């Protein structure tokens, strides 16, 4: 049995494994510019966030129907469950699909089909978080929120992802205000490649309740003190940080220093099909590379449920937290 945990930073499009990409390409008559899965895997050598995003958006071409999105989410949930995930808050990128002529209804209804049966089939509870692409315009984000209105019953919150540098959070002030007025929770990627000031802006201007990545907070001691004081969760993605060159090697990842500073960190997989591992693999990797103690690992698992948007179901959160405390490391 694996350590029970919640996954809070997971892009569903980033769970598209090469085998499924080719299967969906065949099903939909889409041709991919790679001969086979081996050749595709050879393209998974990234120099930064943008080099990954180019492939991530390219492969989305195979996702066309509700069935495709349901199959994608089912495959992720099965893998996540096998690695101890009990609750998953799943990002999706509607603008990347709308731009290809795939409506937000197709995406949400397809994902929703897999999510609806997830507890029964995989034992994983789920929520959906809709992300805005920060390298698209603020107007496009607002149109996307408008398009999502019929589906808000299925969406717990909004996030902000894609190319960070040059696209500060302030650009999305209005759409985050509108999302808050609709009762949506707010998170934002910040401090992955962008400066600590973007984290401050995400908190002050967007009202972000969690910061996705947040790595670069460590360059600003005042900001660290604030994040500790206000118990702002950071959804850290160690294998992603290495693959996208935010840190050179896992052994130099700041996670231990972040935990020592008192930050409420969680460990997540981000885009596991592209970065070499799912969330359990990330736990394993940080244990090996950073020598984290069993109590540190338990703290990370506890933090994941504390930071999750389970406020409507505190009984469930308490149940998951009890599972973490009862877990015996082998
Ligand atoms: N950062 C920003 N945007 C993304 C990521 C990420 O790690 N994954 C998918 N979209
Ligand atoms: Zn991410």
Coordinates of C-alpha atoms in Angstrom, one line a residue, residues 4 14 23 56 87 106 123 152 155 164 184 188 208 217 230 246 264 276 278 284 295 305 314 316 318:
X4 CA -2.4 8.2 1.0
X14 CA -0.2 16.3 -19.3
X23 CA -4.4 5.2 -30.1
X56 CA 2.1 19.6 -24.9
X87 CA -8.3 12.8 -3.9
X106 CA -17.1 18.3 -24.9
X123 CA -11.5 5.1 -4.9
X152 CA -19.8 25.6 -13.2
X155 CA -15.8 23.2 -11.7
X164 CA 4.9 32.6 -17.2
X184 CA -15.0 29.8 -7.7
X188 CA -2.3 30.4 -9.9
X208 CA -4.9 33.2 -5.1
X217 CA 9.7 32.4 -3.2
X230 CA -0.7 32.9 6.2
X246 CA 14.0 25.1 -13.1
X264 CA 3.1 24.4 3.6
X276 CA 8.9 10.7 -16.1
X278 CA 3.3 10.2 -11.4
X284 CA 9.9 8.2 -4.2
X295 CA 7.9 12.1 9.1
X305 CA -5.3 17.1 2.3
X314 CA -14.7 18.2 6.2
X316 CA -14.0 13.4 4.2
X318 CA -10.7 14.2 8.4

